[in-house]
Short mmCIF file of C-alpha atoms and ligand atoms in Angstrom, two decimals:
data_model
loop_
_atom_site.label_atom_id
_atom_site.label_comp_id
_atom_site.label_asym_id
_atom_site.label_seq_id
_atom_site.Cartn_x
_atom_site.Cartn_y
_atom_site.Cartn_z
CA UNK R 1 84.97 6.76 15.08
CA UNK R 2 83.37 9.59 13.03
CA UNK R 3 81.32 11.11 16.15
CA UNK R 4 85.22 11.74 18.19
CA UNK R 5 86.33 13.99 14.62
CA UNK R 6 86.61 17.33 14.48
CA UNK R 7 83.64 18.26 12.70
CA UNK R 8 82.76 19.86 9.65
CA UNK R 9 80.22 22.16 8.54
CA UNK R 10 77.45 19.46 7.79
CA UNK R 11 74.50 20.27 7.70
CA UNK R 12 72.19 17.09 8.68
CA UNK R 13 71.26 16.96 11.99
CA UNK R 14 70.30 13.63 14.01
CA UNK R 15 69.19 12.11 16.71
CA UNK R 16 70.28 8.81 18.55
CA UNK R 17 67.60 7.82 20.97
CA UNK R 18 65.45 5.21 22.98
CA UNK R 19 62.28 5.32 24.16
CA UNK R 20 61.61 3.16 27.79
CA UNK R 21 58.25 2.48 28.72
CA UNK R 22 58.66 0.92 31.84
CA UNK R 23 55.79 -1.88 31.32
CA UNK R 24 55.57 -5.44 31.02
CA UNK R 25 53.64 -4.36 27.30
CA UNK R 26 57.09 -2.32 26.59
CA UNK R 27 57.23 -3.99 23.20
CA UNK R 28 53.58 -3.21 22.29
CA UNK R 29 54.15 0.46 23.17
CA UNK R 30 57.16 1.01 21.58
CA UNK R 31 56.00 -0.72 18.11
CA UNK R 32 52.44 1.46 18.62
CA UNK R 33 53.98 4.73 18.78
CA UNK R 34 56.37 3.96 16.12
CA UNK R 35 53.35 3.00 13.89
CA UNK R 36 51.59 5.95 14.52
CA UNK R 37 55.05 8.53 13.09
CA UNK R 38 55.40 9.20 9.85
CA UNK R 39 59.03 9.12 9.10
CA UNK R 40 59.42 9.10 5.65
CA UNK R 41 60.98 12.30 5.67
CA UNK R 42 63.93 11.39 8.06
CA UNK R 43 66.84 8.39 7.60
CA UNK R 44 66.03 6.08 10.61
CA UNK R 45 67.56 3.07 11.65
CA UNK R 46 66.70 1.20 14.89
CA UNK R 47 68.87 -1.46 16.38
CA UNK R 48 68.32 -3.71 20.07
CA UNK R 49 69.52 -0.70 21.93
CA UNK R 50 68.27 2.66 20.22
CA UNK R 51 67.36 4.68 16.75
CA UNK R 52 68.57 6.87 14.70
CA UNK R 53 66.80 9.40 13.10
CA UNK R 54 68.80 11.99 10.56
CA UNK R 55 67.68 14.98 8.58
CA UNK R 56 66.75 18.23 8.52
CA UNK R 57 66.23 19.81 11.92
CA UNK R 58 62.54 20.29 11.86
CA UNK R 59 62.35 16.56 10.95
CA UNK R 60 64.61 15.33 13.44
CA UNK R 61 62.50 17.21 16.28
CA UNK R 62 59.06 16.36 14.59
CA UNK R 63 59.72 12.49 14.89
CA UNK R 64 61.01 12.80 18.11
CA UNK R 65 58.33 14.32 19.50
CA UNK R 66 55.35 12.67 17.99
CA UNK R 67 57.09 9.55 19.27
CA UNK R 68 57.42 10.21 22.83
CA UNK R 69 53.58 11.24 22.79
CA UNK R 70 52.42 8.77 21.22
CA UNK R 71 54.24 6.33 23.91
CA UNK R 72 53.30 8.49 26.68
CA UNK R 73 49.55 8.84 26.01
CA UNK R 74 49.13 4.95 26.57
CA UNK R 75 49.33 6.12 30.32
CA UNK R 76 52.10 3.67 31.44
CA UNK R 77 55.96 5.68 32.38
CA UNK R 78 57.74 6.14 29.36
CA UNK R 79 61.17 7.63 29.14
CA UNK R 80 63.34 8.96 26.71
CA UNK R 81 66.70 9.54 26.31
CA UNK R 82 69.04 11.16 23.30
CA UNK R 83 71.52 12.95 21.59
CA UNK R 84 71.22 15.58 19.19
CA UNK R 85 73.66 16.50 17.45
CA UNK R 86 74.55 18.72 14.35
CA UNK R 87 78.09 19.09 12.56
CA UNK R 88 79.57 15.51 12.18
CA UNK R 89 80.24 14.76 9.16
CA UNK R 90 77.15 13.87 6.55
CA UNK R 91 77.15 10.76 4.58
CA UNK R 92 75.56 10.60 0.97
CA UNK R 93 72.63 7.62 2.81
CA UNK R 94 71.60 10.80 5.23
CA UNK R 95 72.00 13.85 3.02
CA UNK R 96 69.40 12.90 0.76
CA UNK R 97 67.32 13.45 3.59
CA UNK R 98 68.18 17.36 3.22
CA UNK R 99 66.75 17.40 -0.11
CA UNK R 100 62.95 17.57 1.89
CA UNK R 101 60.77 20.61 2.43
CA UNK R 102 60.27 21.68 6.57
CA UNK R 103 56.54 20.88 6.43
CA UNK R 104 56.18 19.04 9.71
CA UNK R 105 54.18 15.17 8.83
CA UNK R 106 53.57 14.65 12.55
CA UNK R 107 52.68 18.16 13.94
CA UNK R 108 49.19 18.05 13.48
CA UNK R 109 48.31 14.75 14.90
CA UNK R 110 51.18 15.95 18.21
CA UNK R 111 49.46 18.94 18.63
CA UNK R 112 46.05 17.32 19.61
CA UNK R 113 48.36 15.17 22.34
CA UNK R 114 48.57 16.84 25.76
CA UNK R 115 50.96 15.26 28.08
CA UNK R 116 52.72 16.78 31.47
CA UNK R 117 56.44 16.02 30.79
CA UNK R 118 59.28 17.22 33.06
CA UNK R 119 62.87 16.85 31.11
CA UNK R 120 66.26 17.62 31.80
CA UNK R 121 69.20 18.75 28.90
CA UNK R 122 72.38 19.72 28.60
CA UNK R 123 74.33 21.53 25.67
CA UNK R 124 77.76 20.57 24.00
CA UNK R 125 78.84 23.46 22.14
CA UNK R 126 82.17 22.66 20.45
CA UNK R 127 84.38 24.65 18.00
CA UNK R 128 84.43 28.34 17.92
CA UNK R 129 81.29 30.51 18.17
CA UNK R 130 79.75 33.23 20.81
CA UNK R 131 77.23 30.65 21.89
CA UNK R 132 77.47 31.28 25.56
CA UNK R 133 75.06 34.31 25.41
CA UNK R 134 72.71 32.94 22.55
CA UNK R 135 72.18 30.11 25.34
CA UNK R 136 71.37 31.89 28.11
CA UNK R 137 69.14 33.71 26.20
CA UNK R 138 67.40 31.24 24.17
CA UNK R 139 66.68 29.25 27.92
CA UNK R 140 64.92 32.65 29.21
CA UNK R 141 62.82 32.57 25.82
CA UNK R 142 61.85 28.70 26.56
CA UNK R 143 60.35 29.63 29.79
CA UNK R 144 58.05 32.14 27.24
CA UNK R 145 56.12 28.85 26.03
CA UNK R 146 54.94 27.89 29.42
CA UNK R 147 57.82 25.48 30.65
CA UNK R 148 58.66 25.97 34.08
CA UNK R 149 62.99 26.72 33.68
CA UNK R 150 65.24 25.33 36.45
CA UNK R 151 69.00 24.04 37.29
CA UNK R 152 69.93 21.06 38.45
CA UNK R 153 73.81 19.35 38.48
CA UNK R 154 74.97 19.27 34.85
CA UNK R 155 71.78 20.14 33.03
CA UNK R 156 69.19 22.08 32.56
CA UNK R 157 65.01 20.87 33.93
CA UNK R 158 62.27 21.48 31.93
CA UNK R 159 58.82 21.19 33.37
CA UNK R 160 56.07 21.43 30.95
CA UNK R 161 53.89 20.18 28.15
CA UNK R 162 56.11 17.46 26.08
CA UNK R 163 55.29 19.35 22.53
CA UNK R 164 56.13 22.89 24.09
CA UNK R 165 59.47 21.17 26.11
CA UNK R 166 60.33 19.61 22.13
CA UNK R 167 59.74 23.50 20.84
CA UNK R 168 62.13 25.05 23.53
CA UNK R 169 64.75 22.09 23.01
CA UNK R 170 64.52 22.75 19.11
CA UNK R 171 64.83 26.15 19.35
CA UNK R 172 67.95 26.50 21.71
CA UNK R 173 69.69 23.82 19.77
CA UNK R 174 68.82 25.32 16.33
CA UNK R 175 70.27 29.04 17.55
CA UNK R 176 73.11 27.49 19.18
CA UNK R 177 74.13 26.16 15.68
CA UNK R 178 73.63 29.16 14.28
CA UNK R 179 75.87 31.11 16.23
CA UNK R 180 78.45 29.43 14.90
CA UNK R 181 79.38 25.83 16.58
CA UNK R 182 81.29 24.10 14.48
CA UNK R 183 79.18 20.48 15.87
CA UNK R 184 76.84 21.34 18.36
CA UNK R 185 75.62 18.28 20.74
CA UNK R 186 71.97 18.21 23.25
CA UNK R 187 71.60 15.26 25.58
CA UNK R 188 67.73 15.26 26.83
CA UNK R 189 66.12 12.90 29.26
CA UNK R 190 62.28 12.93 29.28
CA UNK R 191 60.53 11.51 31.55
CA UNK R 192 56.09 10.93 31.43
CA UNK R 193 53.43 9.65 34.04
CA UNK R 194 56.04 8.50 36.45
CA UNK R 195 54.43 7.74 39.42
CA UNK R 196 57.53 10.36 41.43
CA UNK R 197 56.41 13.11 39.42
CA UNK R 198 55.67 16.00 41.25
CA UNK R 199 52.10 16.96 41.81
CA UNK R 200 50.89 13.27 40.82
CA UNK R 201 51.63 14.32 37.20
CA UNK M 1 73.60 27.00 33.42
CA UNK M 2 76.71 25.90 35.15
CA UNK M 3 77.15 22.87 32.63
CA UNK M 4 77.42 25.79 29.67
CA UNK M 5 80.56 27.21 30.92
CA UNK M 6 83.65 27.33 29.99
CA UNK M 7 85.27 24.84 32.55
CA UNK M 8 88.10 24.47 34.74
CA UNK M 9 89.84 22.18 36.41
CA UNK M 10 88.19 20.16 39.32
CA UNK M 11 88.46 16.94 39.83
CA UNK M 12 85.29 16.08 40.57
CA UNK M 13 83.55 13.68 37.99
CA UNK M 14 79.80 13.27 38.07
CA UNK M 15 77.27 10.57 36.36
CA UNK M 16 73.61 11.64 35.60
CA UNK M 17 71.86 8.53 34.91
CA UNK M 18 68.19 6.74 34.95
CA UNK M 19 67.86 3.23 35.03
CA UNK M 20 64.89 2.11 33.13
CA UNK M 21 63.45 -1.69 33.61
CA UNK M 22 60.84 -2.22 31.25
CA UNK M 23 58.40 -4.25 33.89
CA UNK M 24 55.22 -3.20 35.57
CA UNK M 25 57.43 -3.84 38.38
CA UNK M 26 59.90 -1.27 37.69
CA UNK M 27 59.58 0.42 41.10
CA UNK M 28 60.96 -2.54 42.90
CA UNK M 29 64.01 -3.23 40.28
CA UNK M 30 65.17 0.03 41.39
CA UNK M 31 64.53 0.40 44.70
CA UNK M 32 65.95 -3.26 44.39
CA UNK M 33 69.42 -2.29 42.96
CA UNK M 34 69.90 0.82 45.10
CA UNK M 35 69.44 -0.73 48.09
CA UNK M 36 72.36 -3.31 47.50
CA UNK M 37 74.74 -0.62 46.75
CA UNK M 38 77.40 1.03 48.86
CA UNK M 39 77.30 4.42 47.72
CA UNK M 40 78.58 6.10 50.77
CA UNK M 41 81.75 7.58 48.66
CA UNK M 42 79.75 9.57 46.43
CA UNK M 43 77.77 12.77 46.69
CA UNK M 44 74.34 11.45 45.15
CA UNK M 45 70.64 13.03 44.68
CA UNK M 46 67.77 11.02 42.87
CA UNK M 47 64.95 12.84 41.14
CA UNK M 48 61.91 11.96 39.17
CA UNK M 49 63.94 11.93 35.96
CA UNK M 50 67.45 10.88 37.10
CA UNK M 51 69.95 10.34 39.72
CA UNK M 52 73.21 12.19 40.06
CA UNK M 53 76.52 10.86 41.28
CA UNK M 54 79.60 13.18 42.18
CA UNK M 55 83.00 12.07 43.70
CA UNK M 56 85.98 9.99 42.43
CA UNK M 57 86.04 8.62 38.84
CA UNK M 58 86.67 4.97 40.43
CA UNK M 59 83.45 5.18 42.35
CA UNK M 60 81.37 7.10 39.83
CA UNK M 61 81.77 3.85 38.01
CA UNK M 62 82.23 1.75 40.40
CA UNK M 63 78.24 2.61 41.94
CA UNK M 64 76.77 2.97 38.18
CA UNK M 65 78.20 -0.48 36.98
CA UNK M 66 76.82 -1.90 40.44
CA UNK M 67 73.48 -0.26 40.23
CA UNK M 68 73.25 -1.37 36.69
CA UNK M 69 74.30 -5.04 37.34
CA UNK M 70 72.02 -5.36 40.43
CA UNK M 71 69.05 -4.01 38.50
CA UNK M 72 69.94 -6.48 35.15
CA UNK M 73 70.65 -9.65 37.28
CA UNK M 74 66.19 -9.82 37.84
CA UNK M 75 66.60 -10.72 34.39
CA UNK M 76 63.96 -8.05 33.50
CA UNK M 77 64.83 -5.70 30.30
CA UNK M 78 67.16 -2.87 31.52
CA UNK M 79 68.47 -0.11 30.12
CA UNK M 80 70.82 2.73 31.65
CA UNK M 81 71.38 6.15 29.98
CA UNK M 82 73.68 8.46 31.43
CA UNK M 83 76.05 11.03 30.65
CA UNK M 84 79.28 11.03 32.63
CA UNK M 85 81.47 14.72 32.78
CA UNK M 86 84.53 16.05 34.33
CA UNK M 87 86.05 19.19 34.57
CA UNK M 88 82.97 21.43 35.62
CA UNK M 89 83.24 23.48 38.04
CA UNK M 90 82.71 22.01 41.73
CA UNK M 91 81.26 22.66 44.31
CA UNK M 92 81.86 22.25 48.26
CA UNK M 93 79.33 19.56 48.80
CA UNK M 94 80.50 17.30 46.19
CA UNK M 95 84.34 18.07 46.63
CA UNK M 96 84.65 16.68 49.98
CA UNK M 97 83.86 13.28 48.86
CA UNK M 98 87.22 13.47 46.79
CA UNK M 99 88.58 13.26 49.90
CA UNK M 100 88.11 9.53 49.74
CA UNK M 101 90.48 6.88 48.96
CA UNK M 102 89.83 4.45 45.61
CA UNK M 103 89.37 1.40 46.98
CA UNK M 104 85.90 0.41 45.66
CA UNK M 105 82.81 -0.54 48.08
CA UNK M 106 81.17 -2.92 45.55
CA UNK M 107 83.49 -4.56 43.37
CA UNK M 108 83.61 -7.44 45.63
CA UNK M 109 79.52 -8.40 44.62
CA UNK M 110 79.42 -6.83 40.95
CA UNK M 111 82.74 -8.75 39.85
CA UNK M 112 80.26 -12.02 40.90
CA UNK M 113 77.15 -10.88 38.47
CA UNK M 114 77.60 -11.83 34.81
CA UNK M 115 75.68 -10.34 32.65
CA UNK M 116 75.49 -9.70 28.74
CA UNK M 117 75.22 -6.58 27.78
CA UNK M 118 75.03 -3.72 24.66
CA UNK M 119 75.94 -0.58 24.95
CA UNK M 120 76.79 2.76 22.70
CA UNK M 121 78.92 5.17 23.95
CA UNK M 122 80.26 8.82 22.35
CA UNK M 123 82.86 10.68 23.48
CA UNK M 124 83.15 14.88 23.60
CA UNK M 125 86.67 16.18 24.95
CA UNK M 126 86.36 19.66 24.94
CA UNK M 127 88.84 22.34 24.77
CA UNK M 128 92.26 21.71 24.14
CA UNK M 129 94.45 18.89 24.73
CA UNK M 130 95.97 15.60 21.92
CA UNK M 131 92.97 13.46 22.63
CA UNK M 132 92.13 12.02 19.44
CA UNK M 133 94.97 9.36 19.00
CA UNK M 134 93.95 8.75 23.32
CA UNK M 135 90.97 8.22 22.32
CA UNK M 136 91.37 5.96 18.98
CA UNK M 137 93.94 3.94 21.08
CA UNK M 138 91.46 3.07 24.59
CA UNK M 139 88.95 2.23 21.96
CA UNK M 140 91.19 -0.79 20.62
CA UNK M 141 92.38 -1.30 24.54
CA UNK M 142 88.40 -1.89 25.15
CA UNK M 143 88.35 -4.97 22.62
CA UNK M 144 91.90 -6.72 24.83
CA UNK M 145 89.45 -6.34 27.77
CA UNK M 146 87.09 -9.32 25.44
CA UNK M 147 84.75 -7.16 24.36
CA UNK M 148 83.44 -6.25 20.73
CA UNK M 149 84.04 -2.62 19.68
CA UNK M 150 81.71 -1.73 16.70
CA UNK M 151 80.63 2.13 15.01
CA UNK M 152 77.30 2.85 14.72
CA UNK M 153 76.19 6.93 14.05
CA UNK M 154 77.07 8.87 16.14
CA UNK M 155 78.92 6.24 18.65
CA UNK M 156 80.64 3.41 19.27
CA UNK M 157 79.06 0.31 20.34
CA UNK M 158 80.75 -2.24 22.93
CA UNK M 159 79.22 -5.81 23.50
CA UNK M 160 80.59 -7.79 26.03
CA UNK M 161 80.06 -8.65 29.92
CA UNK M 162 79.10 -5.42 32.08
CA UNK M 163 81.93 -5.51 34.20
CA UNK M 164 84.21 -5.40 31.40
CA UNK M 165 82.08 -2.63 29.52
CA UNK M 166 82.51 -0.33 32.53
CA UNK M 167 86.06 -1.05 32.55
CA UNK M 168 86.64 -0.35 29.58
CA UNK M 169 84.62 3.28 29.47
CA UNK M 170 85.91 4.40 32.89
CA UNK M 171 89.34 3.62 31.22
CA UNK M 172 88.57 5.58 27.73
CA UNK M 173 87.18 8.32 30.05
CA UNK M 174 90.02 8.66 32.08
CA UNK M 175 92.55 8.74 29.15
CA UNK M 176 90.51 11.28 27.66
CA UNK M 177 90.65 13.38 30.62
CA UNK M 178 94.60 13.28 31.29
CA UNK M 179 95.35 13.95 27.61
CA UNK M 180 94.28 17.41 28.96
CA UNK M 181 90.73 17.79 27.73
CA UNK M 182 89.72 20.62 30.41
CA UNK M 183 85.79 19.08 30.24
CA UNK M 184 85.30 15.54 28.97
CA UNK M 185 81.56 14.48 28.70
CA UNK M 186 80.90 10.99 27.58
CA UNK M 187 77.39 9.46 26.99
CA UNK M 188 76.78 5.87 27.97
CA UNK M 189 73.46 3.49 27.05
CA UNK M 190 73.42 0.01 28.26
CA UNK M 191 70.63 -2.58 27.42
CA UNK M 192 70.56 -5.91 28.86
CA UNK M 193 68.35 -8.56 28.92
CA UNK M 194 66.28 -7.08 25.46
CA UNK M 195 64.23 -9.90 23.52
CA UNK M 196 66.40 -8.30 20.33
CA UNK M 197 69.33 -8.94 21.50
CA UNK M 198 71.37 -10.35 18.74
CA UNK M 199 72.37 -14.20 20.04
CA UNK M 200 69.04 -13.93 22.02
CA UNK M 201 71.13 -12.68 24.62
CA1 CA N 301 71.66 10.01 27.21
#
């Protein structure tokens, strides 16, 4: 059970998460959107009841991203829910993965994709490391890209535009790495064009 | 940020969870499940993204293993995602439901429902406390309970009958939690009824 460890310093991040487009076409939308990401610069693996992506950061939240827009834009309510994490220990399968530049292969297609998203997150910090004030801090500077910032029981809401709610969640989980978190964990729930969204979003 | 902090000591555990059915009719599979659940020994609060339970371990898992069975016995394609915790700080509306006794409202019906199900799970004790032999030991006492422990990234993976798949995490959660962990956050997927479901389950 290498995710219950003690973790090391390692430096591949990852991301184990499902998409849930709540459709009778789920399979169509799910094997669309994947079609659509380029992933050849991440480690993915998908079995019956989620994927894995690993690599560097700016990979991990690329992929992510482009894949929950490109499920959401088909219209129907798609959810997503994962966990990042950084600081488990690497394997030599994944950590060829770090050998790859940051240029982004999905960000320019994402960009064009707007899509009202509300999302809710939580942060594991574990280890040493004066994380709580580089938190509250980098959740004030995620309201500076336009998402609406709120508390709810055990998490954090998000309401927003998916690719800026991806930004924020890449940038608080990034610094909270960095400030010294020996394995650093995000759960995020997503949730598009559900018909309970607020303002008929 | 309450979830951020440093935490204490209450008692009160807490599920955030969606349940995602992957039918045009995905409205009614919820509304469906809820409404043949006794959840009137938990604090509880639904959004557009989730729904949070607070109270008792017992019937934190007790309602989420009934909602989850209730929604998977339409035979639709179901997945849960939720992340259970412990060990944050309470509050007075939630803590008077500890109050209750543990003798569980819907264990009567749910024990009746069989259904086949895969699910990944991750544990994160936090703070101090001799929880990784706990932990490596309720992961072999999941497999007595007839159900197939396996590692994937990141978690483990259980496949099995619900019922005994909730057992099983409500008893590795508990464990975790009494080996003196002062927050314990575990993250739970279930999938039943997927057309890739090995067995064709
Ligand atoms: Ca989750």
């Amino acid at each position: 059970m290498s995710n219950q460890q003690a973790c090391g310093t390692s430096q591949i991040a990852g991301c184990r998460f499902s998409v849930h487009p709540m459709t009778d076409d789920f399979v169509n939308v799910i094997l669309g959107a994947l079609e659509e990401v380029d992933t050849s610069k991440v480690w993915m693996e998908t079995d019956d009841v989620s994927t894995c992506v690993r690599g560097r950061i700016s990979h991990i939240f690329d992929v992510t991203n482009a894949i929950f827009v490109h499920a959401a834009k088909t219209g129907k309510h798609v959810a997503f829910s994962g966990t990042f994490s950084i600081g488990c220990p690497g394997d030599t399968e994944g950590d060829v993965y770090l050998a790859e530049d940051d240029v982004r292969l999905n960000e320019d297609v994402t960009k064009t994709i707007e899509q009202p998203t509300a999302c809710q997150f939580a942060l594991y910090p574990m280890g040493d490391g004066d994380y709580m004030d580089v938190i509250y801090h980098q959740v004030q500077e995620i309201a500076k890209l336009g998402v609406d910032v709120s508390s709810v029981h055990y998490a954090t809401r998000l309401d927003g535009e998916a690719n800026d709610i991806f930004k924020g969640l890449e940038q608080v989980f990034t610094k909270t790495k960095e400030s010294g978190c020996s394995h650093t964990v995000m759960t995020v729930s997503l949730s598009a064009n559900s018909p309970s969204h607020k303002g008929g979003k």
